[in-house]
PDB file of C-alpha atoms and ligand atoms in Angstrom:
ATOM      1  CA  HIS A   1     -17.504 -21.597   4.910  1.00  0.00           C
ATOM      2  CA  PHE A   2     -18.034 -17.886   4.180  1.00  0.00           C
ATOM      3  CA  PHE A   3     -14.381 -16.882   4.102  1.00  0.00           C
ATOM      4  CA  SER A   4     -13.328 -19.647   1.796  1.00  0.00           C
ATOM      5  CA  VAL A   5     -16.030 -19.023  -0.820  1.00  0.00           C
ATOM      6  CA  VAL A   6     -16.089 -15.206  -1.012  1.00  0.00           C
ATOM      7  CA  ALA A   7     -13.039 -13.560  -2.597  1.00  0.00           C
ATOM      8  CA  MET A   8     -11.551 -11.453   0.183  1.00  0.00           C
ATOM      9  CA  GLU A   9     -10.843  -7.776  -0.445  1.00  0.00           C
ATOM     10  CA  GLN A  10      -7.218  -6.946  -1.171  1.00  0.00           C
ATOM     11  CA  THR A  11      -5.247  -3.723  -1.320  1.00  0.00           C
ATOM     12  CA  PHE A  12      -1.878  -2.672  -2.669  1.00  0.00           C
ATOM     13  CA  ILE A  13       0.383  -1.056  -0.075  1.00  0.00           C
ATOM     14  CA  ALA A  14       3.909   0.139  -0.803  1.00  0.00           C
ATOM     15  CA  VAL A  15       6.602   1.535   1.443  1.00  0.00           C
ATOM     16  CA  LYS A  16       8.009   4.320  -0.720  1.00  0.00           C
ATOM     17  CA  PRO A  17      11.769   4.916  -1.149  1.00  0.00           C
ATOM     18  CA  ASP A  18      11.910   7.391   1.762  1.00  0.00           C
ATOM     19  CA  GLY A  19      10.082   4.915   3.995  1.00  0.00           C
ATOM     20  CA  VAL A  20      12.561   2.192   3.066  1.00  0.00           C
ATOM     21  CA  GLN A  21      15.544   4.524   3.634  1.00  0.00           C
ATOM     22  CA  ARG A  22      14.179   5.501   7.033  1.00  0.00           C
ATOM     23  CA  GLY A  23      13.694   1.929   8.196  1.00  0.00           C
ATOM     24  CA  LEU A  24       9.899   2.055   8.249  1.00  0.00           C
ATOM     25  CA  VAL A  25       9.251  -1.251   6.455  1.00  0.00           C
ATOM     26  CA  GLY A  26       8.871  -3.195   9.693  1.00  0.00           C
ATOM     27  CA  GLU A  27       6.679  -0.526  11.293  1.00  0.00           C
ATOM     28  CA  THR A  28       4.350  -0.539   8.277  1.00  0.00           C
ATOM     29  CA  VAL A  29       4.085  -4.323   8.235  1.00  0.00           C
ATOM     30  CA  ARG A  30       3.596  -4.402  12.014  1.00  0.00           C
ATOM     31  CA  ARG A  31       0.634  -2.035  11.913  1.00  0.00           C
ATOM     32  CA  PHE A  32      -1.168  -3.977   9.185  1.00  0.00           C
ATOM     33  CA  GLU A  33      -0.456  -7.309  10.897  1.00  0.00           C
ATOM     34  CA  GLN A  34      -1.587  -6.119  14.303  1.00  0.00           C
ATOM     35  CA  LYS A  35      -4.761  -4.625  12.879  1.00  0.00           C
ATOM     36  CA  GLY A  36      -5.594  -8.141  11.749  1.00  0.00           C
ATOM     37  CA  PHE A  37      -4.950  -8.028   8.018  1.00  0.00           C
ATOM     38  CA  LYS A  38      -3.250 -10.848   6.177  1.00  0.00           C
ATOM     39  CA  LEU A  39      -0.096 -10.404   4.121  1.00  0.00           C
ATOM     40  CA  VAL A  40      -0.427 -12.328   0.852  1.00  0.00           C
ATOM     41  CA  ALA A  41       2.451 -10.861  -1.207  1.00  0.00           C
ATOM     42  CA  MET A  42       5.579  -8.808  -0.545  1.00  0.00           C
ATOM     43  CA  LYS A  43       8.710  -7.923  -2.510  1.00  0.00           C
ATOM     44  CA  MET A  44      11.370  -5.257  -2.802  1.00  0.00           C
ATOM     45  CA  VAL A  45      11.344  -3.555  -6.191  1.00  0.00           C
ATOM     46  CA  GLN A  46      13.481  -0.956  -7.913  1.00  0.00           C
ATOM     47  CA  ALA A  47      10.680   0.370 -10.096  1.00  0.00           C
ATOM     48  CA  SER A  48      11.382   1.805 -13.537  1.00  0.00           C
ATOM     49  CA  SER A  49      10.140   5.235 -14.590  1.00  0.00           C
ATOM     50  CA  ALA A  50       7.810   3.595 -17.131  1.00  0.00           C
ATOM     51  CA  HIS A  51       6.299   1.395 -14.427  1.00  0.00           C
ATOM     52  CA  LEU A  52       5.774   4.360 -12.103  1.00  0.00           C
ATOM     53  CA  GLU A  53       4.280   6.475 -14.874  1.00  0.00           C
ATOM     54  CA  GLU A  54       1.775   3.670 -15.444  1.00  0.00           C
ATOM     55  CA  HIS A  55       1.107   3.350 -11.711  1.00  0.00           C
ATOM     56  CA  TYR A  56       0.415   7.090 -11.379  1.00  0.00           C
ATOM     57  CA  LYS A  57      -1.195   7.581 -14.822  1.00  0.00           C
ATOM     58  CA  ASP A  58      -4.284   9.266 -13.306  1.00  0.00           C
ATOM     59  CA  LEU A  59      -1.972  12.035 -12.050  1.00  0.00           C
ATOM     60  CA  LYS A  60      -0.290  12.655 -15.429  1.00  0.00           C
ATOM     61  CA  GLU A  61      -1.603  16.222 -15.702  1.00  0.00           C
ATOM     62  CA  LYS A  62      -0.544  17.231 -12.186  1.00  0.00           C
ATOM     63  CA  PRO A  63       2.382  19.627 -11.836  1.00  0.00           C
ATOM     64  CA  PHE A  64       4.068  17.271  -9.357  1.00  0.00           C
ATOM     65  CA  PHE A  65       3.828  14.205 -11.653  1.00  0.00           C
ATOM     66  CA  SER A  66       7.422  14.098 -12.886  1.00  0.00           C
ATOM     67  CA  GLY A  67       8.860  14.894  -9.448  1.00  0.00           C
ATOM     68  CA  LEU A  68       6.665  12.159  -7.992  1.00  0.00           C
ATOM     69  CA  CYS A  69       7.931   9.586 -10.491  1.00  0.00           C
ATOM     70  CA  THR A  70      11.566  10.631  -9.895  1.00  0.00           C
ATOM     71  CA  TYR A  71      11.086  10.337  -6.130  1.00  0.00           C
ATOM     72  CA  MET A  72       9.454   6.921  -6.463  1.00  0.00           C
ATOM     73  CA  ALA A  73      12.306   5.702  -8.705  1.00  0.00           C
ATOM     74  CA  SER A  74      15.006   7.096  -6.381  1.00  0.00           C
ATOM     75  CA  GLY A  75      15.387   3.788  -4.543  1.00  0.00           C
ATOM     76  CA  PRO A  76      13.643   0.512  -3.896  1.00  0.00           C
ATOM     77  CA  VAL A  77      10.079   0.317  -2.686  1.00  0.00           C
ATOM     78  CA  VAL A  78       8.565  -2.554  -0.733  1.00  0.00           C
ATOM     79  CA  ALA A  79       5.402  -3.634  -2.505  1.00  0.00           C
ATOM     80  CA  MET A  80       2.769  -5.619  -0.635  1.00  0.00           C
ATOM     81  CA  VAL A  81      -0.696  -7.038  -1.000  1.00  0.00           C
ATOM     82  CA  TRP A  82      -2.779  -7.110   2.169  1.00  0.00           C
ATOM     83  CA  GLU A  83      -6.044  -8.937   2.468  1.00  0.00           C
ATOM     84  CA  GLY A  84      -9.064  -8.673   4.727  1.00  0.00           C
ATOM     85  CA  SER A  85     -12.553  -7.339   5.098  1.00  0.00           C
ATOM     86  CA  GLY A  86     -12.532  -3.574   4.435  1.00  0.00           C
ATOM     87  CA  VAL A  87      -8.774  -3.529   3.911  1.00  0.00           C
ATOM     88  CA  VAL A  88      -8.832  -0.783   1.233  1.00  0.00           C
ATOM     89  CA  ALA A  89     -10.545   1.838   3.385  1.00  0.00           C
ATOM     90  CA  MET A  90      -8.947   0.737   6.650  1.00  0.00           C
ATOM     91  CA  GLY A  91      -5.555   0.600   4.960  1.00  0.00           C
ATOM     92  CA  ARG A  92      -5.981   4.265   4.022  1.00  0.00           C
ATOM     93  CA  MET A  93      -6.867   4.987   7.651  1.00  0.00           C
ATOM     94  CA  LEU A  94      -3.696   3.277   8.855  1.00  0.00           C
ATOM     95  CA  LEU A  95      -1.696   5.388   6.353  1.00  0.00           C
ATOM     96  CA  GLY A  96      -3.319   8.745   7.174  1.00  0.00           C
ATOM     97  CA  GLU A  97      -4.124  11.566   4.774  1.00  0.00           C
ATOM     98  CA  THR A  98      -2.124  12.275   1.618  1.00  0.00           C
ATOM     99  CA  LYS A  99      -0.833  15.461   3.252  1.00  0.00           C
ATOM    100  CA  PRO A 100       1.091  14.624   6.427  1.00  0.00           C
ATOM    101  CA  GLN A 101      -0.111  17.906   8.001  1.00  0.00           C
ATOM    102  CA  ASP A 102      -3.695  16.568   7.819  1.00  0.00           C
ATOM    103  CA  SER A 103      -2.717  13.159   9.200  1.00  0.00           C
ATOM    104  CA  LEU A 104      -3.495  12.448  12.811  1.00  0.00           C
ATOM    105  CA  PRO A 105      -0.934  10.988  15.182  1.00  0.00           C
ATOM    106  CA  GLY A 106      -1.513   7.255  15.275  1.00  0.00           C
ATOM    107  CA  THR A 107      -1.377   7.025  11.496  1.00  0.00           C
ATOM    108  CA  LEU A 108       1.848   6.172   9.671  1.00  0.00           C
ATOM    109  CA  ARG A 109       2.027   9.571   7.987  1.00  0.00           C
ATOM    110  CA  GLY A 110       0.844  11.378  11.122  1.00  0.00           C
ATOM    111  CA  ASP A 111       3.596   9.735  13.137  1.00  0.00           C
ATOM    112  CA  PHE A 112       6.512   9.651  10.726  1.00  0.00           C
ATOM    113  CA  CYS A 113       6.520  12.392   8.083  1.00  0.00           C
ATOM    114  CA  ILE A 114       5.963  16.083   7.423  1.00  0.00           C
ATOM    115  CA  ASN A 115       6.135  16.523   3.630  1.00  0.00           C
ATOM    116  CA  VAL A 116       3.522  15.497   1.024  1.00  0.00           C
ATOM    117  CA  GLY A 117       6.308  14.834  -1.461  1.00  0.00           C
ATOM    118  CA  ARG A 118       7.954  12.401   0.983  1.00  0.00           C
ATOM    119  CA  ASN A 119       4.978  10.704   2.556  1.00  0.00           C
ATOM    120  CA  ILE A 120       6.602   7.270   3.085  1.00  0.00           C
ATOM    121  CA  VAL A 121       3.760   4.951   2.074  1.00  0.00           C
ATOM    122  CA  HIS A 122       1.211   4.326  -0.664  1.00  0.00           C
ATOM    123  CA  GLY A 123      -2.169   2.664  -0.407  1.00  0.00           C
ATOM    124  CA  SER A 124      -4.858   2.018  -3.031  1.00  0.00           C
ATOM    125  CA  ASP A 125      -7.739   4.475  -2.794  1.00  0.00           C
ATOM    126  CA  SER A 126     -10.542   2.147  -3.972  1.00  0.00           C
ATOM    127  CA  VAL A 127     -11.249  -1.510  -4.598  1.00  0.00           C
ATOM    128  CA  GLU A 128     -11.025  -0.782  -8.332  1.00  0.00           C
ATOM    129  CA  SER A 129      -7.622   0.870  -8.137  1.00  0.00           C
ATOM    130  CA  ALA A 130      -6.429  -1.881  -5.801  1.00  0.00           C
ATOM    131  CA  LYS A 131      -7.196  -4.447  -8.504  1.00  0.00           C
ATOM    132  CA  ARG A 132      -5.382  -2.402 -11.132  1.00  0.00           C
ATOM    133  CA  GLU A 133      -2.355  -1.750  -8.930  1.00  0.00           C
ATOM    134  CA  ILE A 134      -2.026  -5.351  -7.705  1.00  0.00           C
ATOM    135  CA  ALA A 135      -2.090  -6.554 -11.325  1.00  0.00           C
ATOM    136  CA  LEU A 136       0.518  -3.940 -12.261  1.00  0.00           C
ATOM    137  CA  TRP A 137       2.968  -4.800  -9.456  1.00  0.00           C
ATOM    138  CA  PHE A 138       2.497  -8.540  -9.007  1.00  0.00           C
ATOM    139  CA  LYS A 139       2.255 -11.629 -11.152  1.00  0.00           C
ATOM    140  CA  ARG A 140      -0.648 -13.847 -10.287  1.00  0.00           C
ATOM    141  CA  GLU A 141       1.645 -16.555  -8.884  1.00  0.00           C
ATOM    142  CA  GLU A 142       3.322 -14.080  -6.519  1.00  0.00           C
ATOM    143  CA  ILE A 143       0.089 -13.702  -4.575  1.00  0.00           C
ATOM    144  CA  VAL A 144      -0.061 -16.484  -2.050  1.00  0.00           C
ATOM    145  CA  THR A 145      -3.211 -18.155  -0.862  1.00  0.00           C
ATOM    146  CA  TRP A 146      -2.691 -19.343   2.680  1.00  0.00           C
ATOM    147  CA  LYS A 147      -4.804 -20.033   5.679  1.00  0.00           C
ATOM    148  CA  SER A 148      -4.193 -18.253   8.940  1.00  0.00           C
ATOM    149  CA  CYS A 149      -5.112 -20.285  11.984  1.00  0.00           C
ATOM    150  CA  THR A 150      -6.126 -17.097  13.820  1.00  0.00           C
ATOM    151  CA  HIS A 151      -7.957 -15.135  11.161  1.00  0.00           C
ATOM    152  CA  ASP A 152     -11.014 -17.309  10.859  1.00  0.00           C
ATOM    153  CA  TRP A 153     -12.026 -16.464  14.397  1.00  0.00           C
ATOM    154  CA  LEU A 154     -10.453 -12.994  14.420  1.00  0.00           C
ATOM    155  CA  TYR A 155     -12.897 -11.789  11.787  1.00  0.00           C
TER     156      TYR A 155
HETATM  157  P1  RTP B   1      -0.656   7.490  -2.646  1.00  0.00           P
HETATM  158  O1  RTP B   1      -1.278   7.189  -3.998  1.00  0.00           O
HETATM  159  O2  RTP B   1       0.815   7.629  -2.677  1.00  0.00           O
HETATM  160  O3  RTP B   1      -1.159   6.621  -1.527  1.00  0.00           O
HETATM  161  O4  RTP B   1      -1.192   8.915  -2.307  1.00  0.00           O
HETATM  162  P2  RTP B   1      -2.655   9.444  -2.290  1.00  0.00           P
HETATM  163  O5  RTP B   1      -3.596   8.560  -3.033  1.00  0.00           O
HETATM  164  O6  RTP B   1      -2.944   9.729  -0.866  1.00  0.00           O
HETATM  165  O7  RTP B   1      -2.493  10.816  -3.083  1.00  0.00           O
HETATM  166  P3  RTP B   1      -2.555  11.163  -4.627  1.00  0.00           P
HETATM  167  O8  RTP B   1      -3.349  12.394  -4.759  1.00  0.00           O
HETATM  168  O9  RTP B   1      -2.919   9.973  -5.447  1.00  0.00           O
HETATM  169  O10 RTP B   1      -1.053  11.533  -4.892  1.00  0.00           O
HETATM  170  C1  RTP B   1      -0.097  10.538  -5.056  1.00  0.00           C
HETATM  171  C2  RTP B   1       1.178  10.955  -4.411  1.00  0.00           C
HETATM  172  O11 RTP B   1       1.658  12.113  -5.075  1.00  0.00           O
HETATM  173  C3  RTP B   1       2.407  12.895  -4.160  1.00  0.00           C
HETATM  174  N1  RTP B   1       1.863  14.232  -4.134  1.00  0.00           N
HETATM  175  N2  RTP B   1       2.607  15.302  -4.161  1.00  0.00           N
HETATM  176  N3  RTP B   1       3.493  17.965  -4.285  1.00  0.00           N
HETATM  177  C4  RTP B   1       2.218  17.728  -4.127  1.00  0.00           C
HETATM  178  O12 RTP B   1       1.425  18.603  -3.979  1.00  0.00           O
HETATM  179  C5  RTP B   1       1.785  16.334  -4.107  1.00  0.00           C
HETATM  180  N4  RTP B   1       0.538  15.927  -4.061  1.00  0.00           N
HETATM  181  C6  RTP B   1       0.584  14.581  -4.081  1.00  0.00           C
HETATM  182  C7  RTP B   1       2.306  12.243  -2.809  1.00  0.00           C
HETATM  183  O13 RTP B   1       3.461  11.428  -2.621  1.00  0.00           O
HETATM  184  C8  RTP B   1       1.073  11.374  -2.945  1.00  0.00           C
HETATM  185  O14 RTP B   1       1.095  10.307  -2.043  1.00  0.00           O
END
């Protein structure tokens, strides 16, 4: 069967500390579930500065880098792996643009935030970065392989 032989695309999604504080964990999960994606890993993490510096290493030269790492370490994040066809690009669509002012209503950022420095959620921007981020945040055994009785026909 196609879906059992081809490795399904996965993305790393995190509810950032402001999203957790504002009670937007459930809303984030709800939108990904209702879209039809499959949750394969989830945990609450108080990330260390070193971990966040590694996560955001491509942004090391940016002026907002240290503020970003401080913000991300300011409280727990909810880290998740979502799976499904096209989940990286569609996950970014569910999140909205990096800048909330460019995010349309109907997206998480378009609906729930106004400040780029407090933009409530993270999502991998490519299949490559998804692989890197999933490996950084999760151990292999924390990612669960399970069969959804609806997803075979939903796709
Ligand atoms: P994310 O990784 O969090 O999903 O965000 P992104 O790809 O949409 O945006 P990226 O350019 O990778 O930036 C990562 C996070 O840095 C913060 N940021 N602050 N003050 C600023 O101008 C600024 N620009 C970016 C945001 O929290 C952004 O999500």
